Short mmCIF file of C-alpha atoms in Angstrom, two decimals:
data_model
loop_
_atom_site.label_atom_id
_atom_site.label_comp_id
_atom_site.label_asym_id
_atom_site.label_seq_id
_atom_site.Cartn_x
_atom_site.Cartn_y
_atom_site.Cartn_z
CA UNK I 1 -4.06 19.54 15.82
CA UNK I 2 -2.76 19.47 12.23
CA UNK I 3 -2.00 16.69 9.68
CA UNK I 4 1.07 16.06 10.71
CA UNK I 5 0.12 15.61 14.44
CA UNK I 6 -2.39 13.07 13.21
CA UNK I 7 0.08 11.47 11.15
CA UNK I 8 2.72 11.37 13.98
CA UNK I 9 -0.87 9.66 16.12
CA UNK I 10 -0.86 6.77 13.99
CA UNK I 11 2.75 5.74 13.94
CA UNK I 12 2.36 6.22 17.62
CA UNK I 13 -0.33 3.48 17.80
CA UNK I 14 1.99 1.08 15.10
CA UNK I 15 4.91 1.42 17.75
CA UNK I 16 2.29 0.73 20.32
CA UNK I 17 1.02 -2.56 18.59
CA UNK I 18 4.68 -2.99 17.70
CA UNK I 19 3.44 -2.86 13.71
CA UNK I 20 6.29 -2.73 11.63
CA UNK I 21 4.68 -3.54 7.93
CA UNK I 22 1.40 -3.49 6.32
CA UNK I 23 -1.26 -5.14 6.52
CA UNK I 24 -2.15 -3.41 9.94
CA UNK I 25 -4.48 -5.59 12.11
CA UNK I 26 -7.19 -3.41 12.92
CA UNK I 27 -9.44 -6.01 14.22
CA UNK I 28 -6.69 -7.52 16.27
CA UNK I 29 -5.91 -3.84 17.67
CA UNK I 30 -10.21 -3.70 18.33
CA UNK I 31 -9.99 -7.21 20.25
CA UNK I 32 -7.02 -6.59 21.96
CA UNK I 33 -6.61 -2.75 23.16
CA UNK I 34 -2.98 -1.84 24.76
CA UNK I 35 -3.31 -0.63 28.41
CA UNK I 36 -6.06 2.63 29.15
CA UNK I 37 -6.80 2.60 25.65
CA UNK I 38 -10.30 1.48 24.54
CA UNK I 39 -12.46 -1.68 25.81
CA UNK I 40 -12.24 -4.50 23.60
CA UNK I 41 -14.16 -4.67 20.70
CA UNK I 42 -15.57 -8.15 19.27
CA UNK I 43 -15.61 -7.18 15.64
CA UNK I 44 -17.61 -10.81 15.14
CA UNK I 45 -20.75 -9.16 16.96
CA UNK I 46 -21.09 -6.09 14.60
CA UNK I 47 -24.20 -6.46 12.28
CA UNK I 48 -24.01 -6.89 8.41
CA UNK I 49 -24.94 -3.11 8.15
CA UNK I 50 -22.19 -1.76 9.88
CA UNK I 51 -19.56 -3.00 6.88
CA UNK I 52 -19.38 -1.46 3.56
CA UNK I 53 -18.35 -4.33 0.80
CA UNK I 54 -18.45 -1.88 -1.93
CA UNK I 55 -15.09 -2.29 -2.84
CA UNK I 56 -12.62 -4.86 -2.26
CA UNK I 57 -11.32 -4.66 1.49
CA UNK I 58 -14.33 -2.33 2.55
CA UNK I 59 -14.69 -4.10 5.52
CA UNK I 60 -11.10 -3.63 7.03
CA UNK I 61 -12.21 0.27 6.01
CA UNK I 62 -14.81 -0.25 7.93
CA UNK I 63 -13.10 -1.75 10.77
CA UNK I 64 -10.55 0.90 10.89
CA UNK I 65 -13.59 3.78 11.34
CA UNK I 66 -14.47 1.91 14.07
CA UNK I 67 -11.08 1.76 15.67
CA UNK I 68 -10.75 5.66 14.91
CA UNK I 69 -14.08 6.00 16.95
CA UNK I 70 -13.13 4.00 20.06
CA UNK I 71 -9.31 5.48 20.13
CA UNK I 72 -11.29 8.97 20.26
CA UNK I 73 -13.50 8.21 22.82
CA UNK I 74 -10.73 6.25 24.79
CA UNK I 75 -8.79 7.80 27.73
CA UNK I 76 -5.69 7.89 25.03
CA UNK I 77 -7.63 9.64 22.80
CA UNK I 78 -8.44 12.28 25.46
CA UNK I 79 -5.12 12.16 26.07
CA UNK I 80 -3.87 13.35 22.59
CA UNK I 81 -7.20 15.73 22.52
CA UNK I 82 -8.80 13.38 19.27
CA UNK I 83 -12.52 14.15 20.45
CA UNK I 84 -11.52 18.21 19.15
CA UNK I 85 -9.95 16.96 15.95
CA UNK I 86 -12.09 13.85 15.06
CA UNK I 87 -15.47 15.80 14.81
CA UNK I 88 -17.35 14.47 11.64
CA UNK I 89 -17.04 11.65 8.50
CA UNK I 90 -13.96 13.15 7.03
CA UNK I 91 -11.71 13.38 9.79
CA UNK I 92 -12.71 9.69 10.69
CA UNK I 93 -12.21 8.70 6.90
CA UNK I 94 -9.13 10.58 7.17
CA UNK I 95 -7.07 9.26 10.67
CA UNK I 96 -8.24 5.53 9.48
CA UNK I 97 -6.63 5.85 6.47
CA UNK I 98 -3.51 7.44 8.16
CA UNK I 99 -3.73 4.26 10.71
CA UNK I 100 -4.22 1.19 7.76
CA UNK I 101 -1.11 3.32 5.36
CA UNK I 102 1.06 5.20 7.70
CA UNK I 103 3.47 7.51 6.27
CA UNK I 104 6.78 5.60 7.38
CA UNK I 105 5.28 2.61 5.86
CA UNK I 106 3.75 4.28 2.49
CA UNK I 107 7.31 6.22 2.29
CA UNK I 108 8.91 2.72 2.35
CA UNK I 109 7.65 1.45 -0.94
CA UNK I 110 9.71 1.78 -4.01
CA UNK I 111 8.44 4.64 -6.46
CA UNK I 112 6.60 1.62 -8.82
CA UNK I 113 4.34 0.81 -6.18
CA UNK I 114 3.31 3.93 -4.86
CA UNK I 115 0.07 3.51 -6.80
CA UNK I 116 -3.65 2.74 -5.78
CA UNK I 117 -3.79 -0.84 -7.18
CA UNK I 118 -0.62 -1.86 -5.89
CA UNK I 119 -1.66 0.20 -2.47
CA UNK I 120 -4.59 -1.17 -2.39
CA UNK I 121 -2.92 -5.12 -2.53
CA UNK I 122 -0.15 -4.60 -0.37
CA UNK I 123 -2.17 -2.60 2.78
CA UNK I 124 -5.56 -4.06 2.12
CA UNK I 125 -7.58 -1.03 1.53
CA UNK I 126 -9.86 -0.69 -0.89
CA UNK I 127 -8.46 1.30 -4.06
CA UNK I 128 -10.19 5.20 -3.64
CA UNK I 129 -8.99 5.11 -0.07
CA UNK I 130 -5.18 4.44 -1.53
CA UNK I 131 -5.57 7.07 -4.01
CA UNK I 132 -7.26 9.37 -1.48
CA UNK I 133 -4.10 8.53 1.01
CA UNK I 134 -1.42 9.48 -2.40
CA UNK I 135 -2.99 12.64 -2.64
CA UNK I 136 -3.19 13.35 1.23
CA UNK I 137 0.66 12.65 0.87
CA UNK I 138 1.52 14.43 -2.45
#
């Protein structure tokens, strides 16, 4: 599975959710899975360690890992062969950041604000992970 496979994943999952502009509710998405996709996830029971709050909106980061890990695991994610692709810290990193800033929706924003600290406001993502996402896209 390539990048844009992965890419084409997470606007699957937006028209799923029926998510049409940022930010994407990954902890609604967690509490409230769509048909054979993952068991509900109470994102109130996770412990203090599980979040990083190193940078502003670390936690939805956070969030969205965990999302990337239960779509994987889920029948939908055996479905679209994730458990070959999403093997390791990157590729987790990477599909949660293509989930909280898909491409339709980072394509959508005038020139101006395709930059981290605008990114960063408007999806609620901390600032490296909207860089990381320009350069994924550049």
């Amino acid at each position: 599975m390539n990048n844009e496979q992965l890419e084409a994943l997470a606007q699957e999952l937006c028209d799923t959710f029926e998510i049409y502009a940022p930010p994407v509710p990954v902890e609604l998405m967690l509490r409230q899975p769509k048909e054979n996709m993952w068991d509900e996830v109470d994102p109130s029971q996770l412990s203090g360690t599980f979040m990083n709050l190193s940078e502003r909106f670390s936690p939805r980061m956070s969030l969205a890992r965990l999302l990337v890990r239960h779509i994987t695991m889920s029948e939908w994610g055996k479905q679209h062969n994730l458990p070959a692709v999403i093997v390791d810290k990157e590729s987790i990193n990477n599909f949660a950041r293509k989930i909280l800033m898909p491409r339709e929706m980072v394509e959508g924003l005038t020139a101006s604000m395709r930059n981290p600290t605008t990114m960063s406001t408007h999806f609620e993502v901390p600032e490296s992970d909207a860089e990381e996402r320009l350069l994924e896209m550049s």
